Coordinates of C-alpha atoms in Angstrom, one line a residue:
Chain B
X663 CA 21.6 15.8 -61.5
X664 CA 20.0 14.8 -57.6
X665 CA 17.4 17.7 -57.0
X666 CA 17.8 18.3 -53.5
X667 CA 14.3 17.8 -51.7
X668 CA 13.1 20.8 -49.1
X669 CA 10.7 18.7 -46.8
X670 CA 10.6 22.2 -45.7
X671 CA 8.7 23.4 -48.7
X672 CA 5.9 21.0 -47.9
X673 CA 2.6 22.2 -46.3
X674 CA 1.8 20.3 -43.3
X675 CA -1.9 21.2 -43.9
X676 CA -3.7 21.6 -47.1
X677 CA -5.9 24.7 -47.4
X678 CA -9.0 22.2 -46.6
X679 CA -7.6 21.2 -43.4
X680 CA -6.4 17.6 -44.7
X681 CA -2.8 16.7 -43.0
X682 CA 0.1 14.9 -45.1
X683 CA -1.2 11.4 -43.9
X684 CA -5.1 12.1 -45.0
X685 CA -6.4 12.7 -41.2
X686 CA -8.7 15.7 -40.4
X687 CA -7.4 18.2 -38.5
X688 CA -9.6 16.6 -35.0
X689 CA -9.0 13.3 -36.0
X690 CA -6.4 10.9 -34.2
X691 CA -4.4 8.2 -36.0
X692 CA -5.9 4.8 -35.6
X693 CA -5.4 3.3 -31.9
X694 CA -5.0 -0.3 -31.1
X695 CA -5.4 -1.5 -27.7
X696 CA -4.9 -4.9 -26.1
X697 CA -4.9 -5.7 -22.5
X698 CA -2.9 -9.0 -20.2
X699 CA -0.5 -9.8 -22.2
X700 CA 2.1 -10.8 -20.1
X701 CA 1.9 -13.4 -17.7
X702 CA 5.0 -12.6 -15.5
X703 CA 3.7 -9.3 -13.8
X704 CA 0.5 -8.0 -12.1
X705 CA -0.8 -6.0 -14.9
X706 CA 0.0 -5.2 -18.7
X707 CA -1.3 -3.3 -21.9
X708 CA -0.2 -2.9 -25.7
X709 CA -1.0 0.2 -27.7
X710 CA -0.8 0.9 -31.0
X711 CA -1.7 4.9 -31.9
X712 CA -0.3 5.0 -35.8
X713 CA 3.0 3.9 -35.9
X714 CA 4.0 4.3 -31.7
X715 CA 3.8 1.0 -30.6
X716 CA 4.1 0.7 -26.7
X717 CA 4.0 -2.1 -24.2
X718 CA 3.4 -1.2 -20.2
X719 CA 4.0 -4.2 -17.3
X720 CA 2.8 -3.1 -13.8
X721 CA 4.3 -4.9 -10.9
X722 CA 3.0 -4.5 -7.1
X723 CA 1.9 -3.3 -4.6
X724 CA 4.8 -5.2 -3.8
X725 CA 7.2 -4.0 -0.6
X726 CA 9.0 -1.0 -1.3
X727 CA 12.7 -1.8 -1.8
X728 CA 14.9 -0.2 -0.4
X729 CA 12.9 0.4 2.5
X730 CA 14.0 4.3 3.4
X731 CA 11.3 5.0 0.1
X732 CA 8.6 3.7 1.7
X733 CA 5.9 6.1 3.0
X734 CA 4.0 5.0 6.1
X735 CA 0.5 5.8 4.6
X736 CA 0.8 5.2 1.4
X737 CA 1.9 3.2 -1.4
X738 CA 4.7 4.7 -4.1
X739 CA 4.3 4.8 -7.4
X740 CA 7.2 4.4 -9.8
X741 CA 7.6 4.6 -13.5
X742 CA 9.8 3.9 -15.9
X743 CA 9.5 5.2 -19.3
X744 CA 12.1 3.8 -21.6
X745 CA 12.7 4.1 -25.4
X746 CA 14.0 0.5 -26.9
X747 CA 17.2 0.9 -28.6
X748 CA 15.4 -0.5 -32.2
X749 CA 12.3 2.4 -31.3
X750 CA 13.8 5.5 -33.3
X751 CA 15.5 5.2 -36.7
X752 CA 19.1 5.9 -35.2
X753 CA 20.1 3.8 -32.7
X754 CA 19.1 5.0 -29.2
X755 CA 21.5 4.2 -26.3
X756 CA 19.7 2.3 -23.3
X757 CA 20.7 4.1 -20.9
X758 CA 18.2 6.9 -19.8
X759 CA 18.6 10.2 -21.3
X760 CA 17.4 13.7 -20.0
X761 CA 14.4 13.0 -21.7
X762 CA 13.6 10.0 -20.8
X763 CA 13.7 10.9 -16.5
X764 CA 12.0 14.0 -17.5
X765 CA 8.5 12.1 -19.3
X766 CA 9.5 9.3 -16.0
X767 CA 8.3 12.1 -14.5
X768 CA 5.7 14.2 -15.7
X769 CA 4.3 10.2 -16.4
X770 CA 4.3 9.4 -12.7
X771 CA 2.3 12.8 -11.7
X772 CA -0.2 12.1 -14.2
X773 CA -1.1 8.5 -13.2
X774 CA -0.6 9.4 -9.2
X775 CA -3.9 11.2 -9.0
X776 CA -6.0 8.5 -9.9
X777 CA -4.1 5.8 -8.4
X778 CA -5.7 4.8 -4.9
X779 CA -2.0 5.1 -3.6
X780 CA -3.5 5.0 0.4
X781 CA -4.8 1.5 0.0
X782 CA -1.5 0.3 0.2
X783 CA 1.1 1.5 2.6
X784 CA 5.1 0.6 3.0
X785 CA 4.5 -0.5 -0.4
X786 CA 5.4 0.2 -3.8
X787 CA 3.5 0.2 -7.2
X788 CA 6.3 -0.2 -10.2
X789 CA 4.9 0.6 -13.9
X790 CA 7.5 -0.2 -16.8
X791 CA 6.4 2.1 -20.2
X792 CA 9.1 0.4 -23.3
X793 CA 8.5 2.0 -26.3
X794 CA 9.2 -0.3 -29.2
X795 CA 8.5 1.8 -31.9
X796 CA 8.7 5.7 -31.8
X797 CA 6.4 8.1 -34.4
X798 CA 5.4 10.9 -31.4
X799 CA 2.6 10.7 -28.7
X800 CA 5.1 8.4 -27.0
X801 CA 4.5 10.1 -23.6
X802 CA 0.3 10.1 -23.9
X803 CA 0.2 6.9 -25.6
X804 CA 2.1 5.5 -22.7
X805 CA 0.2 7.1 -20.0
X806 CA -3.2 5.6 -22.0
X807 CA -1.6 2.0 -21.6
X808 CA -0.5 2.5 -18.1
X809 CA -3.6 3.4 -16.9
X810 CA -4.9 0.6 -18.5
X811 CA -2.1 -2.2 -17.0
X812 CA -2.8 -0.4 -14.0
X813 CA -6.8 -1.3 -14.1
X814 CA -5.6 -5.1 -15.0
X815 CA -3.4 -5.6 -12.3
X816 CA -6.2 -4.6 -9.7
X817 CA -5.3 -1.8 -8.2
X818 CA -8.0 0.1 -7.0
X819 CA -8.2 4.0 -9.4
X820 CA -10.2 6.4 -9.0
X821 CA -10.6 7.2 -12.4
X822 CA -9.0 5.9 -15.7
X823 CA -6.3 8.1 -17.1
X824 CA -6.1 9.0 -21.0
X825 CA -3.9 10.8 -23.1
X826 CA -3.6 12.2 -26.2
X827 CA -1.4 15.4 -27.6
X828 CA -2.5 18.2 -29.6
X829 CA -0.4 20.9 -31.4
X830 CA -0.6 23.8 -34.1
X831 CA 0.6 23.3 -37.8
X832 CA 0.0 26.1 -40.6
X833 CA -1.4 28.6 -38.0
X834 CA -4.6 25.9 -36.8
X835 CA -5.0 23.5 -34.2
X836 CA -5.0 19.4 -35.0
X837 CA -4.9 16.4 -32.8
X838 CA -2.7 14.1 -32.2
X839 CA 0.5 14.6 -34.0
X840 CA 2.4 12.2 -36.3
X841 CA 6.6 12.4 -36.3
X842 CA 6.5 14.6 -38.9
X843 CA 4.0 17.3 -37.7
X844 CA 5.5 17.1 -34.1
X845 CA 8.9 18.3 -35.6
X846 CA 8.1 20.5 -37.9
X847 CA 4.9 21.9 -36.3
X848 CA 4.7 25.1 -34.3
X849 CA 3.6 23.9 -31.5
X850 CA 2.7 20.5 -29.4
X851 CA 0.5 19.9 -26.1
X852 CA 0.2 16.7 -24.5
X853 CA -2.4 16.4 -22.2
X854 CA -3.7 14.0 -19.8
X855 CA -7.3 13.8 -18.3
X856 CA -9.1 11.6 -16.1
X857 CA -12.4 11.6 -17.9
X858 CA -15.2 10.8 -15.5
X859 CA -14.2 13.2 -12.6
X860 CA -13.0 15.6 -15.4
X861 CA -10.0 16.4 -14.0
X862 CA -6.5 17.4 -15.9
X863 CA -3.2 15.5 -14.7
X864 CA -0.9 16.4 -17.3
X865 CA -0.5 19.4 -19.5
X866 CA 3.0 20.5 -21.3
X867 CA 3.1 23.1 -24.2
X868 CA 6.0 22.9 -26.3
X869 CA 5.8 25.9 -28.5
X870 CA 3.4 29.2 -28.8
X871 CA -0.2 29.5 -28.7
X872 CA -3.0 32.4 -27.8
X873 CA -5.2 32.0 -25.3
X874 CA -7.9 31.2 -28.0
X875 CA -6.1 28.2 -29.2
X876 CA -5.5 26.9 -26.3
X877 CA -8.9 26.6 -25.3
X878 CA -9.5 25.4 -28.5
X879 CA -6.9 23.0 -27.7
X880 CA -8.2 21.5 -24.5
X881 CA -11.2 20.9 -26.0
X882 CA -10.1 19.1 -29.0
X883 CA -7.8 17.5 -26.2
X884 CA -11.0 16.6 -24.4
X885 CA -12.6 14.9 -27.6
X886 CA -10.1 12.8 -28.3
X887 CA -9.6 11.8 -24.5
X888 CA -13.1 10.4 -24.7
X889 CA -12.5 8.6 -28.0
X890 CA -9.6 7.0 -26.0
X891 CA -11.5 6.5 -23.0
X892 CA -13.9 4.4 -24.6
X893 CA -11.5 1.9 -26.4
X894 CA -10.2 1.4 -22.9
X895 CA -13.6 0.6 -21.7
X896 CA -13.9 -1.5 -24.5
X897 CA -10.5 -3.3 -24.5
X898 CA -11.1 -4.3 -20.8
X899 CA -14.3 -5.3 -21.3
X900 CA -13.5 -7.5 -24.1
X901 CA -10.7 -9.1 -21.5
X902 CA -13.1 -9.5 -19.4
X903 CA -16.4 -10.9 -21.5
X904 CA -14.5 -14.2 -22.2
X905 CA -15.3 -17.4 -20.0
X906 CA -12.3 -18.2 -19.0
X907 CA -11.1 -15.1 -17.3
X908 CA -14.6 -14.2 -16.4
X909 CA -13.7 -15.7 -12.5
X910 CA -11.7 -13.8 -10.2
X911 CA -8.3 -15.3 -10.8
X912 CA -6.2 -16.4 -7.5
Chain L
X584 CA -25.7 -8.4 -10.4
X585 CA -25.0 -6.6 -13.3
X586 CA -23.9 -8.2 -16.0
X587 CA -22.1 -5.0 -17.8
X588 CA -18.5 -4.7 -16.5
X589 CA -17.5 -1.0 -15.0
X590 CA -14.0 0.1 -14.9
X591 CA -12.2 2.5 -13.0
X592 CA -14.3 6.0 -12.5
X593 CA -17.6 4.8 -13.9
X594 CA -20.6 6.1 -11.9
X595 CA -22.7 3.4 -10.0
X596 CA -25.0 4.9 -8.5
X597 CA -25.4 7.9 -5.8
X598 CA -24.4 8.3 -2.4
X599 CA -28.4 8.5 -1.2
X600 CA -29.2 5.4 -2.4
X601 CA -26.3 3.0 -1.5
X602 CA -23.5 2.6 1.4
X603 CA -20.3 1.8 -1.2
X604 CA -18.4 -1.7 -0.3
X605 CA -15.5 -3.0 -1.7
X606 CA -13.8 -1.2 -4.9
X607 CA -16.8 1.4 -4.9
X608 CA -15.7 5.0 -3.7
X609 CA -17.9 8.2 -3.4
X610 CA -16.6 11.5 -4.9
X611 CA -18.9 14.4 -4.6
X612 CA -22.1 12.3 -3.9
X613 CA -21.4 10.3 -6.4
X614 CA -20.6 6.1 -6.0
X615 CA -18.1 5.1 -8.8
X616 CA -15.9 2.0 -9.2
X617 CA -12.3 2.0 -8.6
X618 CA -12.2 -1.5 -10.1
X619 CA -12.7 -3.6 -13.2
X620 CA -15.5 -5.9 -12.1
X621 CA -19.6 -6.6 -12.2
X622 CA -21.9 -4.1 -10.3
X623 CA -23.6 -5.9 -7.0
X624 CA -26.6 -3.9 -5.8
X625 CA -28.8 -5.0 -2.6
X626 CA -31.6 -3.6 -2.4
X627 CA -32.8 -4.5 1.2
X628 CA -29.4 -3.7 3.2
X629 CA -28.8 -1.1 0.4
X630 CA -25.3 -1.5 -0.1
X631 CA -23.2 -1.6 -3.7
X632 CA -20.0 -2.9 -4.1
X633 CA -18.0 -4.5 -7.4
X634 CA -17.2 -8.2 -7.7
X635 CA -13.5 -7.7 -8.9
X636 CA -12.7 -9.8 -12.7
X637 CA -9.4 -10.9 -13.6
X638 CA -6.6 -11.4 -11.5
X639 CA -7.0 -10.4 -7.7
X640 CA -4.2 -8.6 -5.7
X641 CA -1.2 -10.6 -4.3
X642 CA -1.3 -8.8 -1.6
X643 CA -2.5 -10.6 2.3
X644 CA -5.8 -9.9 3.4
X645 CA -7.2 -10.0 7.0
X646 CA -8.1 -13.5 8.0
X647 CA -6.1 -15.5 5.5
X648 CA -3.7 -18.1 6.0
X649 CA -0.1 -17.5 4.9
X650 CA 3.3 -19.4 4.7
X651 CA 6.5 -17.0 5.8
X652 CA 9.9 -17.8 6.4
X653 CA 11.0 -16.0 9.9
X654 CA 13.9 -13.9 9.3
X655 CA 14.6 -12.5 13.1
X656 CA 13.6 -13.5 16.4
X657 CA 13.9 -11.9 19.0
X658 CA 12.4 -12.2 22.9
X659 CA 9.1 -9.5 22.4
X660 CA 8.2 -9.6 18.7
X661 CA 10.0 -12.1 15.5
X662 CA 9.6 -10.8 11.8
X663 CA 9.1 -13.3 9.1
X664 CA 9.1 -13.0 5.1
X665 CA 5.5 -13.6 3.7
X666 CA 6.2 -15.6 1.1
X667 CA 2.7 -17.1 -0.3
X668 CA -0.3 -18.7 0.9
X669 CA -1.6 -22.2 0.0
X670 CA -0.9 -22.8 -3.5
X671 CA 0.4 -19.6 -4.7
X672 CA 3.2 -17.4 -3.7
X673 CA 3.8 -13.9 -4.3
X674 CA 6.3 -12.5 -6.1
X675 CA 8.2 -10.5 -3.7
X676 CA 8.0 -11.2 0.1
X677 CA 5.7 -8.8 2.3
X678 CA 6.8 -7.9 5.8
X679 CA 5.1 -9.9 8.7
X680 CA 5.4 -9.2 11.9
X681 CA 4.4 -12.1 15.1
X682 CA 4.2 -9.7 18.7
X683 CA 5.0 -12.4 21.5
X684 CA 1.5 -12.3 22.5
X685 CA 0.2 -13.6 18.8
X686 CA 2.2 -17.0 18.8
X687 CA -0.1 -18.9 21.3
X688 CA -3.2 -18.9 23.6
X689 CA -0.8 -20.0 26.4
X690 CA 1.6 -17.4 27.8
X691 CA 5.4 -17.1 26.5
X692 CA 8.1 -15.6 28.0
X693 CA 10.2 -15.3 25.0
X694 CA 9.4 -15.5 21.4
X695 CA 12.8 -16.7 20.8
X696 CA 12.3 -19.8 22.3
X697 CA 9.8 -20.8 19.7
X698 CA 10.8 -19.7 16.1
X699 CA 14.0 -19.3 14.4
X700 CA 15.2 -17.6 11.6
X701 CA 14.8 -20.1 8.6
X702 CA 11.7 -21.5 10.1
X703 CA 8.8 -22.2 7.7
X704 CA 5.4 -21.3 9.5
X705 CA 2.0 -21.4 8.9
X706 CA 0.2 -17.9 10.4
X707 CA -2.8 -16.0 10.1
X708 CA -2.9 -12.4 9.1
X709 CA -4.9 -9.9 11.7
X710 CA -4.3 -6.9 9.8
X711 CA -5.0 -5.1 6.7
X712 CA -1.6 -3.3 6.1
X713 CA 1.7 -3.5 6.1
X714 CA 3.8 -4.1 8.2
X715 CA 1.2 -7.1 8.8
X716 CA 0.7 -8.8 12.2
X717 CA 0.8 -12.6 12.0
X718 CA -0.9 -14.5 14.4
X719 CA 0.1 -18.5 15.3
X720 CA -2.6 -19.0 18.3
X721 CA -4.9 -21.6 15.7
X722 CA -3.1 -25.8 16.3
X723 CA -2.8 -25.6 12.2
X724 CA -0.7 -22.6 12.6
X725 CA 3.0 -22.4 13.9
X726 CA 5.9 -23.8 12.6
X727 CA 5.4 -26.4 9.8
X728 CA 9.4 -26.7 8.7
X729 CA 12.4 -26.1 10.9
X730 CA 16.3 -26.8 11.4
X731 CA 18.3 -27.3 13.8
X732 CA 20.2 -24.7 15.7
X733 CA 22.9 -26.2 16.2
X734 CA 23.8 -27.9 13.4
X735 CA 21.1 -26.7 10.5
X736 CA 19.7 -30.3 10.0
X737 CA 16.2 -31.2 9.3
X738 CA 13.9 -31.3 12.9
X739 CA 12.0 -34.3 12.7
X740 CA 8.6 -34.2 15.2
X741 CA 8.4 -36.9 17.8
X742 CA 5.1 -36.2 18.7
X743 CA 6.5 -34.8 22.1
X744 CA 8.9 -32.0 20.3
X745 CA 11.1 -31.6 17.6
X746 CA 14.8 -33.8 17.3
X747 CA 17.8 -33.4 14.9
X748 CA 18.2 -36.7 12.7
X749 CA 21.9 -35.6 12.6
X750 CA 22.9 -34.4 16.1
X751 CA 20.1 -35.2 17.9
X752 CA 19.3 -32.1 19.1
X753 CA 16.0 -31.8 21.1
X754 CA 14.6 -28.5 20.4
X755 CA 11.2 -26.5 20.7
X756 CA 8.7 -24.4 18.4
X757 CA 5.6 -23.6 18.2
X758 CA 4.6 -26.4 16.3
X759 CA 1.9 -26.5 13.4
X760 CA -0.7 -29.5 13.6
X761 CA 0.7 -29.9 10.2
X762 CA 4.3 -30.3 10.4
X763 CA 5.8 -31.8 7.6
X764 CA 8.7 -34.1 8.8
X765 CA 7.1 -36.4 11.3
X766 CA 9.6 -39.2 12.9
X767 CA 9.5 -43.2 11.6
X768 CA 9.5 -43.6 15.3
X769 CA 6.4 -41.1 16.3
X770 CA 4.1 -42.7 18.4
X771 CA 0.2 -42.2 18.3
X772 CA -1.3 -40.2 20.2
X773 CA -2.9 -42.7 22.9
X774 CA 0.8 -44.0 23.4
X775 CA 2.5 -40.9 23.5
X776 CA 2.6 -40.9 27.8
X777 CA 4.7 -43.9 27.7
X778 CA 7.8 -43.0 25.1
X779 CA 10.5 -42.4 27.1
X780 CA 12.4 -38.7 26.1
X781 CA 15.6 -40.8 25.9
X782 CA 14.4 -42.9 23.2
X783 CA 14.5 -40.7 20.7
X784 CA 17.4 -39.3 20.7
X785 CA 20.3 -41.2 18.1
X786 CA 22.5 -40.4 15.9
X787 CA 25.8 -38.5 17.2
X788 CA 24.4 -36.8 19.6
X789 CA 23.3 -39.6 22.0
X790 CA 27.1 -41.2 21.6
X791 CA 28.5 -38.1 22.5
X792 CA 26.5 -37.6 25.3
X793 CA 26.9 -41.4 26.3
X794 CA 30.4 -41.0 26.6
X795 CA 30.3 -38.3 29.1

């Protein structure tokens, strides 16, 4: 006889604050970052955070097609997040779903404050976010590596942007979700920041919490912005430290 | 220079202390970089800016010399696809924009007259911004590449004006110094005074006009 498994039954958290894949309840899931990777647009970026894997092209500021979008004093910025059909384990249709406009969205107003969008007007700024592989955190993960494309292709930000979600699971706040924790979870809040000028571009809550745990939240939120923010510091320098592309490229 | 790279938002130094230059911004008294690049600091004209790394924006820039195919001409202002500058193009065409007062030091009544659509010219950029102003005043500016009117053959220069190897076809443009298809037959400069208009002309054209 098959005994039925309740992945119900299964704490999310342990009593000493140890979640089903061994992180701490403030730790994030281990983040991979690469930068220039594609040779065919203005900018690009890889991330890795766990198992979302996420690859962002930036293209511009290029003219603004068709030309009734173009704004006379500014540049427009367009996303486009997209899920690859292979990214979740049933096959996702290509075409864009609800969800997909809607985080094309919220995605766009999260990058637009820091983007110098003046610099650049009658133009348009195109960022293309294809998640390859989907385990949660796509929509921060994807505004960490756009910000970072962004930074590669030149375009002149006022801050860099980073992402990262937090949620509540057993009653207690944790960072960064896994699949798992965001479905079965009670709650999930991605938030984006611009770290230096400390200033909040994104924040969704999917779920319940107090006023207490919110705070709580936005600071946890903050911490692991900062971890990110650093391995973006780090995964441009590291472009940048090696000889060859050391020069200003033409 | 500094030889630490700064990225985006990182604080450079203060707003009493430095006038911010290129891809250096102030925010609340504050100087921080809106760029990936090394930190320049003088200290005599106190001014900070960041020497960009990595690839720079394909975007014109005042002063620089760019190729762009003319798309419309009309008699006050012609509008031209910038399509690269020397040695690299850019992925998508910008704008450009040549006012009839921009295509030479000498007056024109009609801009018309001197570019059409399909032309290859050589111009400066005068602006910033889009849409950008194109200027073809300089000798190496102007038209380097052109085609008939009438019959969409390659102009060949004479040295006294452009002809159509196929119909023969005299026509004018604001030529660049650099024009690419130059005539077996062009004379040098001391002996241009003495070719004759009429000796240029072959092909179809001069039997068809012969016979009238």
């Amino acid at each position: 006889m098959v005994e039925a498994v309740d992945s119900g039954s299964k704490p999310l958290l342990s009593p000493d604050g140890i979640r089903t894949d061994g992180r701490k309840i403030d730790e994030m899931r281990k983040v991979k970052m690469e930068v220039g990777l594609l040779k065919n647009c203005s900018g690009s970026a890889y991330i890795e955070q766990g198992k979302t894997k996420i690859i962002v092209a930036v293209h511009g500021p290029r003219e603004a097609h068709p030309k009734h979008l173009a704004q006379p004093g500014r540049a427009i910025l367009r996303t486009r997040y997209h899920m690859a059909p292979f990214s979740t384990s049933d096959r996702k249709s290509p075409a864009p779903s609800r969800r997909e406009i809607e985080i094309t969205k919220v995605i766009r107003e999260a990058l637009e404050p820091a983007v110098m969008l003046d610099e650049f007007p009658k133009t348009s700024i195109d960022v293309f976010i294809e998640v390859l592989q989907a385990d949660a955190g796509t929509r921060s993960a994807g505004i960490t590596a756009a910000a970072l494309a962004l930074a590669e292709a030149g375009i002149p930000m006022r801050d860099m942007v980073a992402a990262v979600a937090v949620g509540k699971l057993e009653g207690r706040v944790v960072m960064d979700l896994n699949e798992e924790e965001d479905e079965h979870g009670q709650a999930d809040m991605p938030v984006a920041m611009m770290p230096n000028v400390n200033r909040i571009t994104l924040l969704q809550l999917n779920g319940r919490l107090t006023r207490a745990e919110l705070e709580e939240g936005l600071s946890m939120a903050r911490r692991g912005v900062d971890q990110l923010y650093e391995m973006q510091k780090q995964a441009l320098r590291e472009k940048y430290t090696s000889s060859e592309s050391a020069q200003e490229e033409d | 220079m500094s030889d630490a790279i700064v990225v985006p938002g990182e604080e450079v130094g203060v707003a009493e202390q430095y006038v911010p230059e290129g891809l250096v911004y102030e925010l609340n008294g504050i100087l921080r970089s809106s760029g990936v690049g090394r930190v320049l600091k003088d200290d005599v004209k106190h001014i900070i800016k960041i020497q960009r790394q990595g690839k720079k924006l394909q975007v014109p820039s005042k002063g620089e010399r760019v190729y762009a195919v003319i798309t419309d001409a009309k008699p006050k202002m012609v509008t031209a696809d910038i399509v690269g500058k020397p040695a690299k193009s850019y992925g998508s065409p910008f704008v450009g924009l040549i006012p009839v007062s921009m295509i030479s030091s000498q007056r024109i009544d009609a801009a018309d007259n001197y570019f059409v659509p399909s032309d290859i010219i050589l111009a400066e950029v005068v602006n910033e911004r889009s849409p950008f102003i194109l200027s073809t005043k300089a000798d190496e500016c102007g038209v380097v590449f052109g085609r008939c009117r009438s019959c969409g053959d390659v102009l060949e220069s004479t040295g006294r004006g452009l002809v159509c190897r196929n119909c023969g076809l005299r026509d004018e443009r604001k030529l660049s110094s650099n024009y690419l298809i130059r005539s077996s037959q062009e004379a040098p400069q001391s002996e241009r005074r003495d070719v004759k208009r009429q000796d240029h002309r072959h092909g179809d054209y001069r039997k068809k006009y012969r016979r009238q």
